[in-house]
Coordinates of C-alpha atoms (C1' of nucleotides) in Angstrom, one line a residue:
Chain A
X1 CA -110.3 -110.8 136.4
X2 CA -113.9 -110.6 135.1
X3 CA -114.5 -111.7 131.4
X4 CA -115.6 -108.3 131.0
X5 CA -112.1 -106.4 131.8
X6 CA -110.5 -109.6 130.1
X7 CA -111.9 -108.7 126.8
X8 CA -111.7 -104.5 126.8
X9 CA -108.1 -105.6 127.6
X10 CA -107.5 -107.7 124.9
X11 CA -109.3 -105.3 122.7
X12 CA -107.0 -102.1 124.0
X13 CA -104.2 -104.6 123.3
X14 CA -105.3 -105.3 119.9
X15 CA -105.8 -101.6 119.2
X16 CA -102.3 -100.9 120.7
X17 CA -100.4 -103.6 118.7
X18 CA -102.4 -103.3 115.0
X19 CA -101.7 -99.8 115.7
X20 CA -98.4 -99.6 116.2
X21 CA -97.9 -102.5 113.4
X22 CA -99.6 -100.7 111.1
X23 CA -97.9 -97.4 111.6
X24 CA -94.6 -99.2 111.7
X25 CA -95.8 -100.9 108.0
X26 CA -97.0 -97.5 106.6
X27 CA -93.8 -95.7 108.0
X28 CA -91.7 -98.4 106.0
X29 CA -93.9 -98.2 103.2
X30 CA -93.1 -95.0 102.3
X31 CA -89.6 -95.9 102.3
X32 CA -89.0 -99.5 101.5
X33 CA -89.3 -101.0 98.3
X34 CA -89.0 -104.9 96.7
X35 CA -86.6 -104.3 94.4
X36 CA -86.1 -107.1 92.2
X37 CA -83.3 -108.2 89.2
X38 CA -84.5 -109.5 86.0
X39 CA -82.0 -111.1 83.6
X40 CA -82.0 -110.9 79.4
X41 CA -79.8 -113.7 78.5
X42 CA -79.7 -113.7 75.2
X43 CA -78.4 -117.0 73.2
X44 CA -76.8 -117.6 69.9
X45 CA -75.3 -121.2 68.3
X46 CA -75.0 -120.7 64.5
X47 CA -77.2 -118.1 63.0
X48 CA -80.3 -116.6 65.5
X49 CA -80.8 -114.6 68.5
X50 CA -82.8 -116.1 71.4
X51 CA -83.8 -115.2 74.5
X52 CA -84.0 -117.3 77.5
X53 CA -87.1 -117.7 79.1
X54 CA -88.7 -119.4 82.0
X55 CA -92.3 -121.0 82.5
X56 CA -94.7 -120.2 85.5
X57 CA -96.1 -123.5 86.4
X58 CA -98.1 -121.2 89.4
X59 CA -100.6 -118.4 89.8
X60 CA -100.7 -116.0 89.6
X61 CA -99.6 -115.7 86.0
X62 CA -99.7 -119.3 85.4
X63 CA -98.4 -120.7 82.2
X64 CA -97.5 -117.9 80.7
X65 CA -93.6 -117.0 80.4
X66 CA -91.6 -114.2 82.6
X67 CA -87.7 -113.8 82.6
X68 CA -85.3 -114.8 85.3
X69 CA -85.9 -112.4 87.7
X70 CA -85.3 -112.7 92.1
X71 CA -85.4 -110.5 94.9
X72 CA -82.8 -108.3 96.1
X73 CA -81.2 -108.6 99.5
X74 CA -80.7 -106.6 101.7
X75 CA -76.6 -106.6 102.0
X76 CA -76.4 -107.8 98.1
X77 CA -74.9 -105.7 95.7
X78 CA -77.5 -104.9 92.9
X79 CA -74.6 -106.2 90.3
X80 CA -74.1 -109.4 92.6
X81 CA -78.4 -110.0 92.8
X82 CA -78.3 -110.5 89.2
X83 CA -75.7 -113.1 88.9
X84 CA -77.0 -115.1 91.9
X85 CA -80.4 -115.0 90.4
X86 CA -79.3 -116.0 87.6
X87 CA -77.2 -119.0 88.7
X88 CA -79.9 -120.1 91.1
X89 CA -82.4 -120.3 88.3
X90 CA -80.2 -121.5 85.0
X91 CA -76.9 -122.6 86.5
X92 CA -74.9 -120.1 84.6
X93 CA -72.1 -119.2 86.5
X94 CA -69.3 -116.1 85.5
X95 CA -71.6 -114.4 82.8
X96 CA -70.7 -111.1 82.8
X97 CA -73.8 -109.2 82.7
X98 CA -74.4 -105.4 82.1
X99 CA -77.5 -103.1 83.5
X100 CA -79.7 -102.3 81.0
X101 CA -82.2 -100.2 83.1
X102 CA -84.5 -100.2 86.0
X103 CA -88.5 -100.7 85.3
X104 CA -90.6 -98.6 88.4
X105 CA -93.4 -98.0 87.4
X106 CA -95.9 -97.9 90.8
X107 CA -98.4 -100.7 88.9
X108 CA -95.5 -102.4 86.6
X109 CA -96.8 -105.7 89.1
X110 CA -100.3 -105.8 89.3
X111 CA -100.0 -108.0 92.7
X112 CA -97.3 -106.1 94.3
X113 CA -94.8 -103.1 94.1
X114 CA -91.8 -104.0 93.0
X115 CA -89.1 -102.2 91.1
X116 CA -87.0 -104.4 89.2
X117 CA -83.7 -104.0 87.6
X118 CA -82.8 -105.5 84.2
X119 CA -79.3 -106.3 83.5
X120 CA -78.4 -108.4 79.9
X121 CA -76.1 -110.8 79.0
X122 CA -74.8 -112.3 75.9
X123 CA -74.2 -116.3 75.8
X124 CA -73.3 -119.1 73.2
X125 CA -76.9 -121.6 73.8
X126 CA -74.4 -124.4 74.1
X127 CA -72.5 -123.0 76.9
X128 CA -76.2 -123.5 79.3
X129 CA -76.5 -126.9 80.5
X130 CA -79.2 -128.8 78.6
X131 CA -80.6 -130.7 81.5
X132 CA -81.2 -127.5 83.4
X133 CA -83.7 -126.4 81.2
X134 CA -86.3 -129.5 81.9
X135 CA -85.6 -128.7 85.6
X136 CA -86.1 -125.3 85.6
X137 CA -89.0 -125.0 82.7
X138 CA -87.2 -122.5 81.0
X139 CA -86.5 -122.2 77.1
X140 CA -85.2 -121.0 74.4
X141 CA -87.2 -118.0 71.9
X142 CA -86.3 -116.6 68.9
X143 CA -86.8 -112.5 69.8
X144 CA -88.7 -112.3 66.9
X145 CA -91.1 -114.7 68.0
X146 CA -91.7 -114.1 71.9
X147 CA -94.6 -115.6 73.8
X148 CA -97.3 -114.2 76.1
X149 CA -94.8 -112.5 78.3
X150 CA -96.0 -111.2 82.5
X151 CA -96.0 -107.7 83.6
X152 CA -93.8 -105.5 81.5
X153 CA -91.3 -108.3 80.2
X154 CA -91.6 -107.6 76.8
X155 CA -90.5 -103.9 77.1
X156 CA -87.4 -105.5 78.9
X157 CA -86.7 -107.3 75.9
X158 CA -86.7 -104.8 73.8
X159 CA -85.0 -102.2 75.4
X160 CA -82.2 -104.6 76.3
X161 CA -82.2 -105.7 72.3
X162 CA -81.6 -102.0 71.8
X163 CA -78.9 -101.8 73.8
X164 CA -77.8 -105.1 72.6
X165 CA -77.4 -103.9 68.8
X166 CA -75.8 -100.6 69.4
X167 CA -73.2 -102.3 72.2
X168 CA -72.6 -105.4 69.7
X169 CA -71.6 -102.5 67.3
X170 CA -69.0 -100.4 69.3
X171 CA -67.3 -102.7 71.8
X172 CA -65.8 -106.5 70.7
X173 CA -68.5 -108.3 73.3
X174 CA -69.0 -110.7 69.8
X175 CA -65.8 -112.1 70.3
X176 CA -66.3 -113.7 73.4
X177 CA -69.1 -116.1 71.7
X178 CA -66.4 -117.7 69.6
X179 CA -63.9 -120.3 70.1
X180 CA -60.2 -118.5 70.5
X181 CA -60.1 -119.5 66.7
X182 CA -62.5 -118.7 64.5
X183 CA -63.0 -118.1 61.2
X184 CA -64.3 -114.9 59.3
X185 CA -67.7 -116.5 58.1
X186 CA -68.2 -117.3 61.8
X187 CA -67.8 -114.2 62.5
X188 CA -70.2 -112.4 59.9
X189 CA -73.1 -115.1 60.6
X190 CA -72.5 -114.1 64.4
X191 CA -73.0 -110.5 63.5
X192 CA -76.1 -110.9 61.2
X193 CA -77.7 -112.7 63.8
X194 CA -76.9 -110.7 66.8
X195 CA -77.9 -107.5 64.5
X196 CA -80.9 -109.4 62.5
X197 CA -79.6 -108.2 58.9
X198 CA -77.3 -109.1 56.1
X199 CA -73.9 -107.9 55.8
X200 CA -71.8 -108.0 52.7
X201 CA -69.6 -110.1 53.3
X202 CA -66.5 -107.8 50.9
X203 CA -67.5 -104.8 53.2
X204 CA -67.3 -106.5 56.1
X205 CA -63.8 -108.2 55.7
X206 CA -62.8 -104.8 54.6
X207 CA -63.5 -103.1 57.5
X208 CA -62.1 -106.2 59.6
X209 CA -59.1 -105.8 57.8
X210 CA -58.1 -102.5 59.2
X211 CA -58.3 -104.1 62.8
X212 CA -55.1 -104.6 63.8
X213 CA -56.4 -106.9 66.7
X214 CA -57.4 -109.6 64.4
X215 CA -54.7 -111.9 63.7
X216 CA -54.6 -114.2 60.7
X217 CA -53.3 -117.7 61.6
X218 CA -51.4 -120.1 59.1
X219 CA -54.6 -122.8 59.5
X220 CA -58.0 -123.4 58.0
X221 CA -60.9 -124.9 59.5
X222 CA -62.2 -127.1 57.0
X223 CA -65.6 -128.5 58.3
X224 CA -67.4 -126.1 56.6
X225 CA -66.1 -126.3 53.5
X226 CA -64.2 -128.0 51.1
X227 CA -61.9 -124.9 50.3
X228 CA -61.5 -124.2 54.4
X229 CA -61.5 -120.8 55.6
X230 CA -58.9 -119.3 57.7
X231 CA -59.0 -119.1 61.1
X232 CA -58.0 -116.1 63.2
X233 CA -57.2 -114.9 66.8
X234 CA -58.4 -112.0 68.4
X235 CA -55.1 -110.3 69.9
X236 CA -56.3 -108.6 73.6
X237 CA -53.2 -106.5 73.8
X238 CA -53.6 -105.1 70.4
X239 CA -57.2 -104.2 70.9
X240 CA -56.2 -102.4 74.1
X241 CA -53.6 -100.4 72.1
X242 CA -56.7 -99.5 69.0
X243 CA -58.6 -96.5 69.9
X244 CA -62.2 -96.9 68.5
X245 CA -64.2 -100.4 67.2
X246 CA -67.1 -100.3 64.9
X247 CA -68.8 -102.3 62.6
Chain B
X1 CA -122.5 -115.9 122.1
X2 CA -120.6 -116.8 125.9
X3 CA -117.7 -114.3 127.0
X4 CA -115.2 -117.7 127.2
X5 CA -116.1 -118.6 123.6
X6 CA -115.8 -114.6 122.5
X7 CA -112.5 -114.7 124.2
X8 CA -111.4 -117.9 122.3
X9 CA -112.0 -116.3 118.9
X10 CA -110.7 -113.4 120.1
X11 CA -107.1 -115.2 120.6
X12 CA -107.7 -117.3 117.7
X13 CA -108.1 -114.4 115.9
X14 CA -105.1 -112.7 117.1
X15 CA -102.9 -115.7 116.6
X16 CA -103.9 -115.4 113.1
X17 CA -103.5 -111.7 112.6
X18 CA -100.1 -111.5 114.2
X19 CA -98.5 -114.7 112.5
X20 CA -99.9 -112.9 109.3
X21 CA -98.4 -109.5 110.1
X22 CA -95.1 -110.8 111.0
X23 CA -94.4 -113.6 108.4
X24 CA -95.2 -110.6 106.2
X25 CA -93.0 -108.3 107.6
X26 CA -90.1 -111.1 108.0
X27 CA -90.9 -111.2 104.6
X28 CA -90.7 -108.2 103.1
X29 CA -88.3 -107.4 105.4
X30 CA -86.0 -109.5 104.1
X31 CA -86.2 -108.2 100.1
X32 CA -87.7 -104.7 101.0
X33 CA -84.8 -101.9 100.7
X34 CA -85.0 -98.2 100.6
X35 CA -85.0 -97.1 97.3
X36 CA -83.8 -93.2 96.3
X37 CA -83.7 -91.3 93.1
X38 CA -81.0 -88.5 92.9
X39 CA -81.4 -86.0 90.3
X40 CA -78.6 -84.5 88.4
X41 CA -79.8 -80.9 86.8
X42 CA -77.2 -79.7 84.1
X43 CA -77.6 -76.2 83.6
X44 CA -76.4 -73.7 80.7
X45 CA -76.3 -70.1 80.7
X46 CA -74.3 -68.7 77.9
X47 CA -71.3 -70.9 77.6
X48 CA -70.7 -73.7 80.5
X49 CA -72.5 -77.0 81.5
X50 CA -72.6 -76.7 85.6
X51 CA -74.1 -79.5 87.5
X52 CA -76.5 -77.9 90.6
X53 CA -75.8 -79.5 93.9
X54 CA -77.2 -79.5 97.5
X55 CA -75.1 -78.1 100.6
X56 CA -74.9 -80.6 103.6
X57 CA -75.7 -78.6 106.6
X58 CA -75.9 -81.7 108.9
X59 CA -74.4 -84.7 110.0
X60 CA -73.7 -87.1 108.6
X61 CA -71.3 -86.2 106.1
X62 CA -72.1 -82.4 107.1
X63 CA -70.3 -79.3 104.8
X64 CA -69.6 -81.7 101.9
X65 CA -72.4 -81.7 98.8
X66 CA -74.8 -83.7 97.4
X67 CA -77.1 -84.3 94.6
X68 CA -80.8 -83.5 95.2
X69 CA -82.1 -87.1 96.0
X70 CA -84.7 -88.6 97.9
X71 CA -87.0 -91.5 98.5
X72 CA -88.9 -93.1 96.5
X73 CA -92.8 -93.6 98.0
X74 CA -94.6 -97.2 97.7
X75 CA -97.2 -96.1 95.4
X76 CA -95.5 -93.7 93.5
X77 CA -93.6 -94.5 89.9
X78 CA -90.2 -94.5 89.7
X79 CA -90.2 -91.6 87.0
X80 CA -92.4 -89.4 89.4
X81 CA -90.8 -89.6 92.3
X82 CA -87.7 -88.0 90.6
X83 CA -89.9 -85.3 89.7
X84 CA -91.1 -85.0 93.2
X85 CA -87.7 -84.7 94.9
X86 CA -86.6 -82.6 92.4
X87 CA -89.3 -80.1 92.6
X88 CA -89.3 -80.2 96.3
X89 CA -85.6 -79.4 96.5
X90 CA -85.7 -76.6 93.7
X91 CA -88.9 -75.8 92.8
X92 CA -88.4 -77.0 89.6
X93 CA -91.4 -78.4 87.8
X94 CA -92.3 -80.0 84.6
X95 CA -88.6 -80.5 84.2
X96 CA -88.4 -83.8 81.5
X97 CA -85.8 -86.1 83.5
X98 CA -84.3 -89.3 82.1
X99 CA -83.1 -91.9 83.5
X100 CA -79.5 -92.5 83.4
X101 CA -78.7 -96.1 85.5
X102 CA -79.3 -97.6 88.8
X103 CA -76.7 -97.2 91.8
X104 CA -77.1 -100.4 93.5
X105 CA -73.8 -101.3 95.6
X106 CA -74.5 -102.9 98.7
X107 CA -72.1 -100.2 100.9
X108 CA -72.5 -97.2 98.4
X109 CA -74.0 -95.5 101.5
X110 CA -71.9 -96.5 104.4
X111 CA -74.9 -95.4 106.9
X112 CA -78.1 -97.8 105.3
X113 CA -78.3 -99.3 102.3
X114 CA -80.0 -97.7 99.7
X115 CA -80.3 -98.3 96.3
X116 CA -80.7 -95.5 93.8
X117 CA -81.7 -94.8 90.5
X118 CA -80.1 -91.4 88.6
X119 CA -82.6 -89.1 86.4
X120 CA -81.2 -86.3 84.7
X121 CA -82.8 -83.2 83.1
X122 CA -80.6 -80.5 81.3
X123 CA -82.0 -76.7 82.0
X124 CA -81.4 -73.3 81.7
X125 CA -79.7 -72.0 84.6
X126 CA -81.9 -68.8 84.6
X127 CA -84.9 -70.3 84.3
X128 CA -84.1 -72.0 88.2
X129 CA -85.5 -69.0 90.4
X130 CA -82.8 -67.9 92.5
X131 CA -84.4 -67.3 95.5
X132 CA -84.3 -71.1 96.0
X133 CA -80.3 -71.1 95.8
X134 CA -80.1 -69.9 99.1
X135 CA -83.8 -71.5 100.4
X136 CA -82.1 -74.9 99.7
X137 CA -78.0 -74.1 99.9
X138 CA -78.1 -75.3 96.4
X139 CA -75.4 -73.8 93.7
X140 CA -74.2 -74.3 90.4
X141 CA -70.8 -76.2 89.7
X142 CA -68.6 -76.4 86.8
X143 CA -68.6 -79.8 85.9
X144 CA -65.0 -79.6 85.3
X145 CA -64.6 -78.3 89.0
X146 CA -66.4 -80.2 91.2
X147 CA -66.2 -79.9 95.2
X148 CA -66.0 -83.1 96.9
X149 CA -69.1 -85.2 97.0
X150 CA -70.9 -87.9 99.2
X151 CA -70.8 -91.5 98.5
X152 CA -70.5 -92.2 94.8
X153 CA -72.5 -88.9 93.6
X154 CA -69.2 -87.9 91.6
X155 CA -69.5 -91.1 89.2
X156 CA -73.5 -90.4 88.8
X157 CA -72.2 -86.9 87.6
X158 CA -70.1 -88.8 85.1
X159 CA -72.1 -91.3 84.3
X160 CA -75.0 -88.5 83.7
X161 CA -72.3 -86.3 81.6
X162 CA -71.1 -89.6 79.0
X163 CA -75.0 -89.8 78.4
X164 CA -76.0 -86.1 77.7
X165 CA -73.1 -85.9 75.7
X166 CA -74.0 -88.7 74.0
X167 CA -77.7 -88.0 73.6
X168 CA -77.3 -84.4 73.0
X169 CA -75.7 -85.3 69.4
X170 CA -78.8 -87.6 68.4
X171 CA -81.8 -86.1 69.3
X172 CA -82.5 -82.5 69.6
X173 CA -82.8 -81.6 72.9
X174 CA -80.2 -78.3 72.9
X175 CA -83.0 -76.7 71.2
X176 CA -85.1 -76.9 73.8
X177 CA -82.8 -75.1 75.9
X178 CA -82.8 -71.6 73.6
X179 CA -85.7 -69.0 73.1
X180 CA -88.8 -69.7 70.7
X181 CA -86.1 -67.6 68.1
X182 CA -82.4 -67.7 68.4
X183 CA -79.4 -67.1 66.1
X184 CA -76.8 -69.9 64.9
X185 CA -74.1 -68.4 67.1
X186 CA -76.2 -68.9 70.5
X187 CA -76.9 -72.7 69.1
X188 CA -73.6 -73.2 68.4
X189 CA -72.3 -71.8 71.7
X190 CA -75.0 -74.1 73.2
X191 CA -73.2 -77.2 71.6
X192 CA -70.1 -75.7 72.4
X193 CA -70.7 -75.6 76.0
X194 CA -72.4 -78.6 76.7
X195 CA -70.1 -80.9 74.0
X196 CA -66.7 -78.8 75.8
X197 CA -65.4 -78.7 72.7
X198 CA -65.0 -76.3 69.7
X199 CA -66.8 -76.7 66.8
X200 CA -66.2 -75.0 63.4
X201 CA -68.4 -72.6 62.6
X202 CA -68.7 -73.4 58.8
X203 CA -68.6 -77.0 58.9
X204 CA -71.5 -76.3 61.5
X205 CA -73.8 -74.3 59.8
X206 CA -73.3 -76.5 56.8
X207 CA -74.6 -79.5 58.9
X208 CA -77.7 -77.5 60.0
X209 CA -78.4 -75.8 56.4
X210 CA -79.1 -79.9 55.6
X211 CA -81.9 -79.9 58.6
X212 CA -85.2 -78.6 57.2
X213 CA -86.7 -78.1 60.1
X214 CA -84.5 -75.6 61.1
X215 CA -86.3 -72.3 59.6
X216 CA -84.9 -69.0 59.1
X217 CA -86.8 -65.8 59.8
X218 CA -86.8 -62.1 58.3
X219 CA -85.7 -60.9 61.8
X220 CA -81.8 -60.3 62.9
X221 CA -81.0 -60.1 66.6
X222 CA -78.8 -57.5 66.6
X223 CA -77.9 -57.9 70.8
X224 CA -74.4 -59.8 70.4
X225 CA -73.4 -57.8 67.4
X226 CA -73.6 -54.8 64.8
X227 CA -74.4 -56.4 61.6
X228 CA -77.4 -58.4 63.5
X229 CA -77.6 -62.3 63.4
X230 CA -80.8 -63.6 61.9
X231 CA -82.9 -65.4 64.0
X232 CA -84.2 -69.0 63.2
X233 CA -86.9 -71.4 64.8
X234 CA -87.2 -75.2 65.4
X235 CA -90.0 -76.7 63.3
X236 CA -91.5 -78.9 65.2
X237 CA -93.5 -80.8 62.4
X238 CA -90.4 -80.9 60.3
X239 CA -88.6 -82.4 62.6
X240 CA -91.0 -85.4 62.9
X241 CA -90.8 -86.1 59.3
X242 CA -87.1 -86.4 59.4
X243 CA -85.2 -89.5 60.3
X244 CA -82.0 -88.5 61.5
X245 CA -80.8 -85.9 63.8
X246 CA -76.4 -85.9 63.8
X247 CA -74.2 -83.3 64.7
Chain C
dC1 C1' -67.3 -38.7 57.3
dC2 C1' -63.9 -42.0 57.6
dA3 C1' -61.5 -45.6 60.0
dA4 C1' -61.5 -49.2 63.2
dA5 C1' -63.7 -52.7 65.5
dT6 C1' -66.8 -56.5 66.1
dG7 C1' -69.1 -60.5 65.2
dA8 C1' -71.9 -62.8 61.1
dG9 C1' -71.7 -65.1 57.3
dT10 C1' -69.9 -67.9 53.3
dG11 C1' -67.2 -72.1 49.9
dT12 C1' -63.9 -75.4 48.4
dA13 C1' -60.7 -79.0 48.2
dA14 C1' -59.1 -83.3 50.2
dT15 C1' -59.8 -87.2 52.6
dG16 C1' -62.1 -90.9 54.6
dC17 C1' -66.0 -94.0 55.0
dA18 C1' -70.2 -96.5 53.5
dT19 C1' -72.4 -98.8 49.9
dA20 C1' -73.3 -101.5 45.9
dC21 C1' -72.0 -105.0 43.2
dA22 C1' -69.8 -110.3 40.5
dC23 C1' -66.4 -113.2 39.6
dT24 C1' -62.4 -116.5 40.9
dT25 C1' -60.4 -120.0 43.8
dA26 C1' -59.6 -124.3 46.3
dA27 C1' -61.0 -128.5 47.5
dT28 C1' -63.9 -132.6 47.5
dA29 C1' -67.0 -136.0 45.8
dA30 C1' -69.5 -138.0 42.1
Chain D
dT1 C1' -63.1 -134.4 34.6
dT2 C1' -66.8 -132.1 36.1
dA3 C1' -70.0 -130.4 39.4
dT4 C1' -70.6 -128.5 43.8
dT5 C1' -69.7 -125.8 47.7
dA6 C1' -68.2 -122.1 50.4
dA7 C1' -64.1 -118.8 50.7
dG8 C1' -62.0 -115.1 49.1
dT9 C1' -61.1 -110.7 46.6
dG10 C1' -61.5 -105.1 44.3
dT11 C1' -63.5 -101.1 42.4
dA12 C1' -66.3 -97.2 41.5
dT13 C1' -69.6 -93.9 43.5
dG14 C1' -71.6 -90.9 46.6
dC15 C1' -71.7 -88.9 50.9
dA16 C1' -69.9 -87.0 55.2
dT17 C1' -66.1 -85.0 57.7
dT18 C1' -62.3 -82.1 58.1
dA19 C1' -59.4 -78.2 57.5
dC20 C1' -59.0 -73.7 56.4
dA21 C1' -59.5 -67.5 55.5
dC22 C1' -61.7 -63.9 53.8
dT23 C1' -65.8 -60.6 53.1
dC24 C1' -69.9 -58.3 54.9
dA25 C1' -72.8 -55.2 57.7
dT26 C1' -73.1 -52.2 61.2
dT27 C1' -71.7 -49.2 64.9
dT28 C1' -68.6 -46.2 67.4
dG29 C1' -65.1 -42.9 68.0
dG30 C1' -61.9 -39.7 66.3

DNA sequence: CCAAATGAGTGTAATGCATACACTTAATAA
DNA sequence: TTATTAAGTGTATGCATTACACTCATTTGG
């Protein structure tokens, strides 16, 4: 074969195949998405809400901060993405996360399309592994005092906060932070912190004390004070029997 | 430049092109999924909330109903794309949708995966042109009667019903529903219907009598009875100075 | 023209719920 | 014994929610 034939052949071929991949791409691109899972974990030890973040060490986006987000697969549940992501990047295994909402804006990610997923979780900061952190860059940061955050992070945060506040409010999800015994200041400071206000602390026992789920026990936890507080128990089968929760 | 050398940059060039193309596409294939929004309308008349859904005329899952869904374009938002498929399935247009959650199960749609997100708009039912009922086989349901649905389109119903309900007690949106003027027994009936409850007609009108933005005229509509009901308005500016909206 | 019918409009009492607010108690350590 | 620390308790007020029944204005038909 002369050169000549060779390289109208090659260049029919090329048209052919960049064709054909092309059409095949812009076919799929009308249809087929990235979708992606980012996780709000908020954290709470004693008194203040955080929010776990992770740091880019790469571009693009270097060194600034992004939450723990992943790719979907293909034969994943959406619910499932979010809890592998989550393991694979913190460790945290069995945290029961909830959907906050889904961000899909065309140019939410200035390098590609991608429509990403929030779903939020509630944790005690002790419960993460400590030495995960280093390995994984991420950290801890107070939601009122959030760094330079990528893409459209920050409106995560705050619309899972949102949802945070008014869920903390109807359904017991405080609860699971604290040991099976707790006591009643524990409880308040968990509140005020998850909520960000003060409570008074006769109102709040008041309303507490019309929950029949929350069972009094005959011992005090003394490390906080001299005095000791009592510690209670939160009974599941009398919450299940109660109608309504609110505080 | 020498036809053996063109050639070589030729192939080198393709080698390159092609292991770009397909490491992309391996690539995106892998996270790349077909994303859908399905849109659920609520519609009121007089006195019912119906839900408007789409007859299957074809296989798969032909003679059962659906909502109006469809796919969601690379380039396009999230929030537009429901406002697409809406108004290519009903004509509908400028029709404020809100997202209600993301459907995300991995077999939700036994025939591909897809992933989709729920908006949902509440209209007036005569405001859909009626024409398009028949155009698109779509009709208005009860929502406490519906037929039997595809894939999990009956829980996005429900999941779309907690959240107007919800929403429809916090922010005024019934009011966009009723005439420029309309009488407190059409806004109650409006409440009525979408709440499926009834409401006291005293204890409501003493709720609204504490709105200020709700503004009574010197004209009576005297269609729905002899004595005449007077007519009232929504103040728009009003309503931005208050804080609260409850019933 | 009078009576019946229809839907519009109104008020009060009781109860429950949210808020504001300050002192006493138990225990320990100095 | 006294000082310190945090735990624990009650009341009064206002506001919102609920339950509940009659009068009013107008039209229609006898």
């Amino acid at each position: 074969m002369h050169y000549t034939h060779l390289v109208f052949y090659i260049f029919e071929r090329i048209h052919f195949e960049v064709f054909w991949i092309i059409m095949n791409r812009t076919y799929k691109q009308i249809q087929q998405i990235t979708l992606a899972v980012d996780c709000i974990i908020f954290g709470f030890d004693t008194n203040k809400l955080e929010v776990l973040l992770v740091h880019r060490g790469f571009e693009p986006e270097k060194d600034r901060w992004s939450l723990m987000g992943g790719f979907v697969g293909n034969n994943e549940d959406l619910d499932k993405a979010a809890n592998r992501v989550l393991c694979d990047l913190s460790g945290l295994e069995n945290v029961y996360m909830e959907q906050v909402r889904t961000f899909g804006k065309a140019n939410r990610d200035p390098y590609e399309r991608v429509v990403s997923t929030t779903y939020s979780a509630l944790i005690l900061k002790k419960d993460y592994r400590a030495e995960l952190i280093s390995e994984y860059r991420a950290e801890w940061f107070s939601i009122n005092n959030l760094p330079d955050l990528i893409f459209d992070h920050k409106d995560m945060i705050v619309s899972a906060i949102q949802r945070l506040r008014r869920r903390v409010r109807t359904v017991p999800i405080g609860f699971n932070l604290l040991p099976e015994k707790f006591t009643l200041p524990q409880l308040q400071k968990l509140y005020e912190g998850i909520l960000g206000e003060q409570i008074d602390k006769r109102n709040f026992r008041k309303k507490l004390r019309t929950m029949d789920f929350l069972i009094r026990l005959d011992e005090k936890d003394k490390s906080q004070s001299k005095k000791g507080a009592f510690l209670y128990r939160f009974d599941e089968k009398e919450y299940n029997k109660a109608k309504s929760f609110n505080i």
